[in-house]
XYZ file of C-alpha atoms in Angstrom:
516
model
C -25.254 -8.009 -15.900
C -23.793 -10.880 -13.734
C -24.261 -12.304 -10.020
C -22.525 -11.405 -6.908
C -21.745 -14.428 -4.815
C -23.269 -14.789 -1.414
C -23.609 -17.533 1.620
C -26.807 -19.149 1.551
C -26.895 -19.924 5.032
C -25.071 -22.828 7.225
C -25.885 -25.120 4.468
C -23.096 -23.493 2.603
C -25.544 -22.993 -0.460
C -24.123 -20.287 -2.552
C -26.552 -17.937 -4.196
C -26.008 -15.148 -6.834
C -27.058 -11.059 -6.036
C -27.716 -9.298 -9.415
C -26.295 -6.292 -10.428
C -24.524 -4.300 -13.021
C -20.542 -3.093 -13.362
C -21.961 0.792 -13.242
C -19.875 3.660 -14.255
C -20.899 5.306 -10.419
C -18.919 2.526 -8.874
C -16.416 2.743 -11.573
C -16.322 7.042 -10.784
C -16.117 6.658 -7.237
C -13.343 4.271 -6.706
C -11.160 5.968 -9.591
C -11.893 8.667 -6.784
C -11.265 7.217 -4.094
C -8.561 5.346 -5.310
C -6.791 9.086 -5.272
C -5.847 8.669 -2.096
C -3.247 5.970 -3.726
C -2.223 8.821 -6.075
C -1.240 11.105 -2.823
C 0.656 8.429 -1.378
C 2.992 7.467 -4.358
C 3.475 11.324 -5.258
C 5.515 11.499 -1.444
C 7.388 7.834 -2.344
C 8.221 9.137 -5.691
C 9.160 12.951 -4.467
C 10.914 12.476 -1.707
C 13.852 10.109 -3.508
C 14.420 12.809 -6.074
C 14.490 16.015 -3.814
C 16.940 14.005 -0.830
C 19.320 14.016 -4.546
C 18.636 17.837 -5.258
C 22.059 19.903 -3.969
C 20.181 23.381 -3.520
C 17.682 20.742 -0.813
C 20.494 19.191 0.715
C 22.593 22.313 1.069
C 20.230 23.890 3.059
C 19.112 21.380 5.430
C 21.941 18.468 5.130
C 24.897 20.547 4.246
C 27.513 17.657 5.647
C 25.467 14.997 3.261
C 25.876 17.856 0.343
C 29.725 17.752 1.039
C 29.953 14.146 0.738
C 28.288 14.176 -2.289
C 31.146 16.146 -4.010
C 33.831 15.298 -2.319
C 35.429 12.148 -4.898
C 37.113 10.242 -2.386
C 33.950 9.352 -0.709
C 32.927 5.740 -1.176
C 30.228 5.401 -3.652
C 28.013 3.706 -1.289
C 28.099 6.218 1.630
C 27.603 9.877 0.091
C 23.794 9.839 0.864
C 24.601 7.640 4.519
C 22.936 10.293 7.135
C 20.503 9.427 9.454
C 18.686 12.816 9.566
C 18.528 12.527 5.426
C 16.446 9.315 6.080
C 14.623 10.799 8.623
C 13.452 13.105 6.298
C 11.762 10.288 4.490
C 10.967 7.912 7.186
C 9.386 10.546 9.712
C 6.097 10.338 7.725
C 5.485 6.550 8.432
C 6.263 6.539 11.748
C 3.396 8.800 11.750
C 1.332 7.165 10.426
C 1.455 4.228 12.239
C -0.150 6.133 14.904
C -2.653 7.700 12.855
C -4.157 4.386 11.162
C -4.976 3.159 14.572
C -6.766 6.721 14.498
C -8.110 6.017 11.417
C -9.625 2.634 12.327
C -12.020 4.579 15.209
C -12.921 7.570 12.393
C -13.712 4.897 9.719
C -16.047 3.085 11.832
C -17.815 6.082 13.587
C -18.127 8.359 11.095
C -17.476 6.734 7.712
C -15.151 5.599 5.033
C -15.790 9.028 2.796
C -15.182 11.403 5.784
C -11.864 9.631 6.658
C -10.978 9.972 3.692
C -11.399 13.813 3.782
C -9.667 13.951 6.890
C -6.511 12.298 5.275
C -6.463 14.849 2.341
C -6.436 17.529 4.904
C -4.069 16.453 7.184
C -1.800 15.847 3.712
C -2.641 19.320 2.921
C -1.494 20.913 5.775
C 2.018 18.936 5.927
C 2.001 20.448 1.908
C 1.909 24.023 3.375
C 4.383 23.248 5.805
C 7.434 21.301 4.159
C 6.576 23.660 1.052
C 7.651 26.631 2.744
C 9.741 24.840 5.751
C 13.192 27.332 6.648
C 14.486 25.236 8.805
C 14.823 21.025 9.661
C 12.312 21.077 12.378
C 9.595 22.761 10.547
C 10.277 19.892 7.404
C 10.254 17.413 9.571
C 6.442 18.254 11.512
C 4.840 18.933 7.062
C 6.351 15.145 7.135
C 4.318 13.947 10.242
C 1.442 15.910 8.845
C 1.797 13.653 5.520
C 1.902 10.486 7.352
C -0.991 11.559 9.147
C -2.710 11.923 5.927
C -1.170 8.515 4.496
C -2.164 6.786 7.177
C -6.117 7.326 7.114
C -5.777 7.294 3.282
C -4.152 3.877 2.731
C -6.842 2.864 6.020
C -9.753 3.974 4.066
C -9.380 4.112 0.578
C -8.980 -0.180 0.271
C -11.844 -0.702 2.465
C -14.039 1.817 0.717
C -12.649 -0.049 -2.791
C -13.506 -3.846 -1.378
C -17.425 -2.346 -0.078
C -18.435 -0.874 -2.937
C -17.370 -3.356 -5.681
C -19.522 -6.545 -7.228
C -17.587 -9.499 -6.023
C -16.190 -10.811 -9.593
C -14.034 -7.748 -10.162
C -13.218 -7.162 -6.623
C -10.034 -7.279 -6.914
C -9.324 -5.321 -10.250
C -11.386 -2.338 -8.950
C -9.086 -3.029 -5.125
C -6.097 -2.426 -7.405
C -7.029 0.904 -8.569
C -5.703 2.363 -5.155
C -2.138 0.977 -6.409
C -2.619 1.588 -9.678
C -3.038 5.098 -8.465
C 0.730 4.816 -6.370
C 2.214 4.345 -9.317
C 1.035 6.951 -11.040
C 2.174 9.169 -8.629
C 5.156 7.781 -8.599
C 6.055 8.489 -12.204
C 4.559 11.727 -11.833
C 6.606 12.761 -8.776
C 9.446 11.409 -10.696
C 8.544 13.469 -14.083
C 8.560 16.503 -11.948
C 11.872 16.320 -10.325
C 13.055 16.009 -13.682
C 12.140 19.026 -14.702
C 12.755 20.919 -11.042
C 16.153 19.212 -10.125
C 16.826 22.164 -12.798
C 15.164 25.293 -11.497
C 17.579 26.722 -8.982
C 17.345 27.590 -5.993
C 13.582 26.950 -5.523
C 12.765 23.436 -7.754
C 12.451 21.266 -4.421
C 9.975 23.106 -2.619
C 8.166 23.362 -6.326
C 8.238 19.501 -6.067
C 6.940 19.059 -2.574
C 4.071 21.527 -2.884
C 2.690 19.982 -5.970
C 1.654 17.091 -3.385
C -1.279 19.360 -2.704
C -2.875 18.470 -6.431
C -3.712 14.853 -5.331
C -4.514 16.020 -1.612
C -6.984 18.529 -3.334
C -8.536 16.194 -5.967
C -9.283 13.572 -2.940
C -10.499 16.075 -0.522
C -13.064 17.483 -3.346
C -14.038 14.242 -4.188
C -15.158 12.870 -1.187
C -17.473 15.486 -1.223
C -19.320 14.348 -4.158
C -18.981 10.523 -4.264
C -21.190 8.074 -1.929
C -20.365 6.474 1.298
C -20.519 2.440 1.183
C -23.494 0.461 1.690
C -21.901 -1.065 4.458
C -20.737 1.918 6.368
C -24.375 3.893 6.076
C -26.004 0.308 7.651
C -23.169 -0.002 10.584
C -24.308 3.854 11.213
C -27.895 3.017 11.434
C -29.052 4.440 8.522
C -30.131 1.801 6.866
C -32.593 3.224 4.634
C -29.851 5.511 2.911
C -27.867 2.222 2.724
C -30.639 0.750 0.632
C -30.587 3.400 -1.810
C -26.929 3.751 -2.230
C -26.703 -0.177 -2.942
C -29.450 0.244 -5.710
C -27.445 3.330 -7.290
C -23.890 1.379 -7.432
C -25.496 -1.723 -8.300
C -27.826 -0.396 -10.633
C -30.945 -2.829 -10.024
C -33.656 -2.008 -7.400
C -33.519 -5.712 -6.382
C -31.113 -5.526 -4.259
C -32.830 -7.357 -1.329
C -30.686 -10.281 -0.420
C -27.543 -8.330 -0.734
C -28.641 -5.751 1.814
C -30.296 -8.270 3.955
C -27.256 -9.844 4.258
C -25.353 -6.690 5.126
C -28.073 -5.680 7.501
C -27.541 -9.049 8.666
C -23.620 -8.898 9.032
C -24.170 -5.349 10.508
C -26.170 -5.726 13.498
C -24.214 -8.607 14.466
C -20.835 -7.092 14.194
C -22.364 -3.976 16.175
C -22.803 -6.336 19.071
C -18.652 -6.579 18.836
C -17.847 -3.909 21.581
C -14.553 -4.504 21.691
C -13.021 -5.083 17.696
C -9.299 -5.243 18.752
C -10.047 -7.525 21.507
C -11.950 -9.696 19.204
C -9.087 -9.853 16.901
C -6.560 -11.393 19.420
C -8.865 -14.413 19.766
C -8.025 -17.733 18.099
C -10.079 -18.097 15.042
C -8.900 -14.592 13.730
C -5.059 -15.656 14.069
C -5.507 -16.820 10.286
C -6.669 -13.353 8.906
C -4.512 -11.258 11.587
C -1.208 -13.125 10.644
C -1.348 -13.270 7.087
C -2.637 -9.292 6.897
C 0.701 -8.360 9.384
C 3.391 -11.025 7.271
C 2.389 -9.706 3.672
C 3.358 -6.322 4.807
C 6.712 -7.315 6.205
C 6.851 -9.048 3.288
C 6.088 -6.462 0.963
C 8.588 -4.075 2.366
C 11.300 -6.798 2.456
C 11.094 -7.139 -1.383
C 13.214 -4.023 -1.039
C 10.961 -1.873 -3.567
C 10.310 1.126 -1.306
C 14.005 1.098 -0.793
C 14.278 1.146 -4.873
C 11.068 4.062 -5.124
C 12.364 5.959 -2.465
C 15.958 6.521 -3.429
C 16.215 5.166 -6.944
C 17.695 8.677 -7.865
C 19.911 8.384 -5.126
C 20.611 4.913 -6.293
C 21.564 5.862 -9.889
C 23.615 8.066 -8.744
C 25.658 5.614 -6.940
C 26.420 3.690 -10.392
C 27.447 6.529 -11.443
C 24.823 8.393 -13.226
C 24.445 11.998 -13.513
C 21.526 14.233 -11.576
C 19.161 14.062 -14.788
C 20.445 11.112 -16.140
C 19.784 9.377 -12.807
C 15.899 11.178 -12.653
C 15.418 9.829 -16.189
C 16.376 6.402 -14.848
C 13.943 6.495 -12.320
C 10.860 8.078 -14.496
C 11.611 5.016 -16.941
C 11.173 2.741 -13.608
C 8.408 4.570 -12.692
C 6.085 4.175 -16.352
C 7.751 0.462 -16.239
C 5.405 0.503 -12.524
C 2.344 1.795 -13.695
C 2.313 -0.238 -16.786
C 2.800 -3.491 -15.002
C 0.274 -2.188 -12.401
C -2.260 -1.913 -15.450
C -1.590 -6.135 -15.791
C -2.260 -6.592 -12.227
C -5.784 -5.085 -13.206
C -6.202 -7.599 -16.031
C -5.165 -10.616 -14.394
C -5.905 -10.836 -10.218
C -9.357 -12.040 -11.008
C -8.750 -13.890 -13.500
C -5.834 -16.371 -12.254
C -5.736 -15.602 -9.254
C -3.397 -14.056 -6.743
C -1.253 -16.752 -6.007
C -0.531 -17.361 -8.907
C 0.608 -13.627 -9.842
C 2.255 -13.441 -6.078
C 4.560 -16.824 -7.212
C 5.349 -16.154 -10.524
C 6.635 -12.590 -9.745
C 8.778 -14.083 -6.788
C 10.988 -16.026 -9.535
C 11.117 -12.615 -11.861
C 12.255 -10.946 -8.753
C 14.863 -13.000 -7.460
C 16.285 -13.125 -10.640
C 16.815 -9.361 -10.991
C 17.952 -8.713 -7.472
C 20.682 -11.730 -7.633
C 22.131 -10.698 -10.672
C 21.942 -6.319 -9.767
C 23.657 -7.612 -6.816
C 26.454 -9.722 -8.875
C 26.746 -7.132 -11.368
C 27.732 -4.132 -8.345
C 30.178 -6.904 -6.644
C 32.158 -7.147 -9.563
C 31.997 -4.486 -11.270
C 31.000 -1.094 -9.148
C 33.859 -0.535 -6.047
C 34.254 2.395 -3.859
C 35.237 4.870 -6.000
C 34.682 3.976 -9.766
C 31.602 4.508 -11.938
C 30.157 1.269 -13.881
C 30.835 1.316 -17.723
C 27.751 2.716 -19.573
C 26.675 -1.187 -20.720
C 27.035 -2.568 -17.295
C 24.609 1.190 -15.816
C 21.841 0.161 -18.830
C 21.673 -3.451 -17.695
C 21.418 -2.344 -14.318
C 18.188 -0.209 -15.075
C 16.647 -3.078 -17.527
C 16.638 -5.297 -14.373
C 15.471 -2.761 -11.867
C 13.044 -2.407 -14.562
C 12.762 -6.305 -14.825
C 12.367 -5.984 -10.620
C 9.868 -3.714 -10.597
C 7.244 -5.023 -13.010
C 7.209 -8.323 -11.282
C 6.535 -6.294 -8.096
C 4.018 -4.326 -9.547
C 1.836 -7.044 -10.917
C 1.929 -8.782 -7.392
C 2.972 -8.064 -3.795
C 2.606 -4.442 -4.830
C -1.190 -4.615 -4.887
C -1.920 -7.792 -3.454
C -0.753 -6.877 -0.253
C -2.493 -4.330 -0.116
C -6.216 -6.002 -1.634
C -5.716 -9.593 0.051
C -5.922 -8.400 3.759
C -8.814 -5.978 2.531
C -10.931 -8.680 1.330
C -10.267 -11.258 4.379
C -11.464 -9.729 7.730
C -14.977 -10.436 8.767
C -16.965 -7.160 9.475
C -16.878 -7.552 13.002
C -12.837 -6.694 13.021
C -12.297 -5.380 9.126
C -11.411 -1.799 10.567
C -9.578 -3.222 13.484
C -7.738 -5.453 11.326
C -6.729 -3.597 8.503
C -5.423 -0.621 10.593
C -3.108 -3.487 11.632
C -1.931 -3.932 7.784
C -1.594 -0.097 7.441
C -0.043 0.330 10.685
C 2.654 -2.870 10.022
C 3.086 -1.883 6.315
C 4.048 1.793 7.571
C 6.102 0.418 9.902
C 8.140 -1.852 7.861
C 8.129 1.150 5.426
C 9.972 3.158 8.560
C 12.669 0.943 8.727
C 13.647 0.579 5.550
C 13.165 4.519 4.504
C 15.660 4.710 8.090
C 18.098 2.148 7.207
C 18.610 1.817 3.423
C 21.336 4.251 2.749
C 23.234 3.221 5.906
C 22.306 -0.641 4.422
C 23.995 0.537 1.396
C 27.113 2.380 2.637
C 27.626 -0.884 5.006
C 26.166 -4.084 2.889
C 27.619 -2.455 -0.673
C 26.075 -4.907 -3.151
C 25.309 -7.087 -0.949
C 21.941 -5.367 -0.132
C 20.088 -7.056 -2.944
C 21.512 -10.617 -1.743
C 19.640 -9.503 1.629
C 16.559 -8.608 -0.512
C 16.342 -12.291 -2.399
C 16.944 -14.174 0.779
C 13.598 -12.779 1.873
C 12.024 -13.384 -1.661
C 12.375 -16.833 -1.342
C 11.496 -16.636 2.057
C 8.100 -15.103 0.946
C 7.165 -17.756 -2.062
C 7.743 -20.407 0.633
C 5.293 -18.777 3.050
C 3.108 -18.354 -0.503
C 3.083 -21.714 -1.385
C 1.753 -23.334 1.892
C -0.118 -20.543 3.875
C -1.448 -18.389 1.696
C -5.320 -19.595 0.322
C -6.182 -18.253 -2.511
C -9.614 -15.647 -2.105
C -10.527 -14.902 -5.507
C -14.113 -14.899 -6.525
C -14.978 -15.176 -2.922
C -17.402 -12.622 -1.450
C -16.138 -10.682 2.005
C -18.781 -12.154 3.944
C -18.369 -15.953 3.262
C -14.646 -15.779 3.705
C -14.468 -17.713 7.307
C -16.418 -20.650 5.376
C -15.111 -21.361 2.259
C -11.764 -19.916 2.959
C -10.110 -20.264 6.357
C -12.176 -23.266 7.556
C -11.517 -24.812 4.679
C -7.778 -24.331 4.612
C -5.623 -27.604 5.345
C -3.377 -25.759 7.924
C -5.743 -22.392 9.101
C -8.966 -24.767 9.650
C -7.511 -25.214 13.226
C -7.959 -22.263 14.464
C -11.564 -22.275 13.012
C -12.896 -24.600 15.525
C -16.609 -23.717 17.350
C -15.431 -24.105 20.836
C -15.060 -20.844 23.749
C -12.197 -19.026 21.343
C -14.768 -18.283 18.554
C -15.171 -14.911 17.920
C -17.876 -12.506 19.783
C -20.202 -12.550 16.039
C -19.784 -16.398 16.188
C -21.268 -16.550 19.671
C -23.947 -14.092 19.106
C -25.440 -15.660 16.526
C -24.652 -18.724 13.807
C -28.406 -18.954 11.671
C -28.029 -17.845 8.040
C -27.000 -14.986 6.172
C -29.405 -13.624 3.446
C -32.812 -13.951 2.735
């Protein structure tokens, strides 16, 4: 038993909803959180099948030729832009589909876009699974991102709805949590089908359809949010589904305030418009710079290629997918402490501390490759093993931190009247960013050399600055009192808080209390 914090009005009192940590709410976001488990399967796969020959001599045959020809620099056998496209096509796709998404969530749900994005994934399964030729790869891949995109929409929103406020962010980090997994799964599985010739590769992309599956079944038998039933008028159905995931039939306040928050965000007729006005800069900004910044830690460009990247220092094919399935459990492990700690210290904290364990790993990768890895050598077996501890090193910093948190802070910090709108703007940047780096990594690397991972620390100091004076901290804060206690509250964001004509439409419509 326990209280969920609430606003008590414009008093700023602060009173507590009861309710229970049920296993239903427990059950439907390890469901939901699937969605996660689709999306790191594709980062994980698609690394180790761009470094399978019997892929790459059928649709990159030039990149296969580089690949064994020995006077090729080290750095440029995977440099092809159609290679990358290969990977990158599926986030450019879904930048356009979490805009989608936004529309879908609001209209008809969180649990039916959810189904929508396992069956767009589905589809793209089919497709690249049996693709003869590059174009028919490349439209599975836009498929996927159509899937990822109204996953990774949904699936955080549905996570920060249904949970009790004091392990908000734990139960938020299940959807990473459940990227990492599939990341050491996808990685597990190229292990074994980088070996099964000539067929492995398609074996790997078509077991993408197992998450896609799970997440399209479950969506069928988990609730929709509380939130989502009230915004669709059915409010009575929103009452009962609060007293099922909160186990308590007194769950008056809490739904009066959602009722509350509800009607006057439906009076919001234009969400996107809303959320170019002043006072949600703050939220807007800081939901669009942690996914720059998240990209620009240079993990996707680890996840995606870290086969590739083995390979480079001179690692064999398995030796290279063992590498990356020791990264990968090194991931999910560290994810696990993310779990542990977010609501407990905080996610500054965890967001700071990682940036120190980060840019210690990148500088010194990057010093060990100028010295000792040139165009054509291999690195000595002692120099390749401390180059995998700190990748390993790299990654669990990441995946205690910006990993997750940038995916649960913007989640938690958008009023209702612009949440969707908001966080499609997240999705949308973080698939973006994603784009550019799945585009430009291996030409980064055939161009940069080592230097790449200097690139990647200038922005990690870049971010703990950014950390350390704009970045309030949210935990323990409930959704709904966020504008009070957090953003007016804030010694630099309180500006654009002010109660003058750029207040938002909900502001306008009505300031009297929230509750009972």
């Amino acid at each position: 038993m326990g209280g969920f914090g609430s606003t008590g009005g414009n008093n700023g009192g602060h009173v507590e909803f009861e309710g229970k940590i049920t296993r239903y709410v427990v059950l439907c976001a390890i469901v939901a959180a699937t969605g996660g488990l689709m999306f790191g399967y594709d980062i994980g796969i698609s690394g180790g099948v761009t470094a399978m020959d019997d892929f790459l001599e059928k649709f990159f045959h030039e990149v296969y030729v580089k690949k064994h020809e020995v006077k090729e620099s080290n750095y440029c056998k995977y440099d092809n832009q159609g290679l990358q496209l290969f990977t990158s096509s599926l986030y450019l796709a879904a930048i356009v589909a979490t805009f989608f998404a936004s529309k879908v969530c609001t209209n008809y749900g969180r649990r039916f876009t959810m189904r929508s994005a396992s069956l767009f994934f589905l589809l793209g399964v089919v497709l690249d699974a049996a693709a003869m030729n590059l174009p028919m790869l490349i439209i599975g891949r836009i498929f996927l991102g159509m899937g990822v995109g109204f996953a990774n929409h949904a699936v955080p929103v549905f996570l920060s709805e249904i949970a009790p406020v004091r392990i908000r962010g734990g139960l938020n980090i299940l959807f990473q949590l459940q990227v990492t997994i599939g990341i050491f799964i996808a990685n597990i599985v190229n292990y074994f089908t980088s070996n099964i010739h000539p067929w492995g590769w398609r074996l790997s992309l078509g077991l993408a359809g197992v998450p896609a599956s799970i997440l399209c079944i479950g969506s069928l038998l988990i609730t929709e949010t509380p939130t989502s039933l009230i915004e669709r008028q059915k409010q009575n159905e929103g009452l009962q589904t609060l007293k099922k995931i909160r186990g308590i039939n007194n769950v008056n306040a809490e739904f009066d305030e959602l009722v509350h928050a509800c009607e006057m965000a439906s009076k919001v007729k234009h969400p996107f418009r809303n959320l170019m006005k002043r006072n949600s800069r703050p939220q807007l900004i800081i939901a669009i710079v942690l996914q720059i910044f998240q990209q620009f830690t240079g993990i996707n460009a680890i996840m995606f290629y870290s086969p590739v990247l083995f390979q480079t220092m001179g690692f064999k094919n398995d030796a290279s997918l063992l590498s990356a399935v020791i990264t990968g459990l090194v991931n999910v492990f560290s994810t696990i402490v993310s779990v542990v700690l977010v609501d407990k210290v905080g996610r500054r904290v965890l967001l700071l501390q990682a940036c120190v364990q980060m840019l210690f790993a990148q500088t010194i990768i990057g010093g060990i490759l100028a010295a000792k890895l040139h165009d054509l050598n291999s690195l000595d077996r002692g120099w390749a093993l401390a180059v995998v501890v700190l990748v390993c090193i790299y990654v669990s910093g990441f995946a205690w931190s910006w990993g997750p948190l940038g995916w649960l802070i913007p989640s938690e910090t958008f009023p209702l009247e612009t949440r969707t709108a908001g966080y499609a703007f997240a999705v949308s940047s973080n698939m973006f960013m994603t784009f550019l780096i799945a585009q430009a990594f291996l030409s980064m690397l055939c161009h940069m050399k080592a230097g790449i991972f200097f690139f990647f620390a200038v922005w990690i100091v870049i971010m703990a600055l950014f950390t350390v004076y704009l970045l309030p901290e949210t935990k323990g804060i409930p959704i709904d009192e966020m504008t009070e206690r957090v953003w007016k509250q804030h010694k630099y964001w309180k500006r654009f808080m002010d109660d003058d004509g750029n207040q938002s439409e909900l502001s306008k419509v009505d300031k009297g209390n929230f509750g009972a």
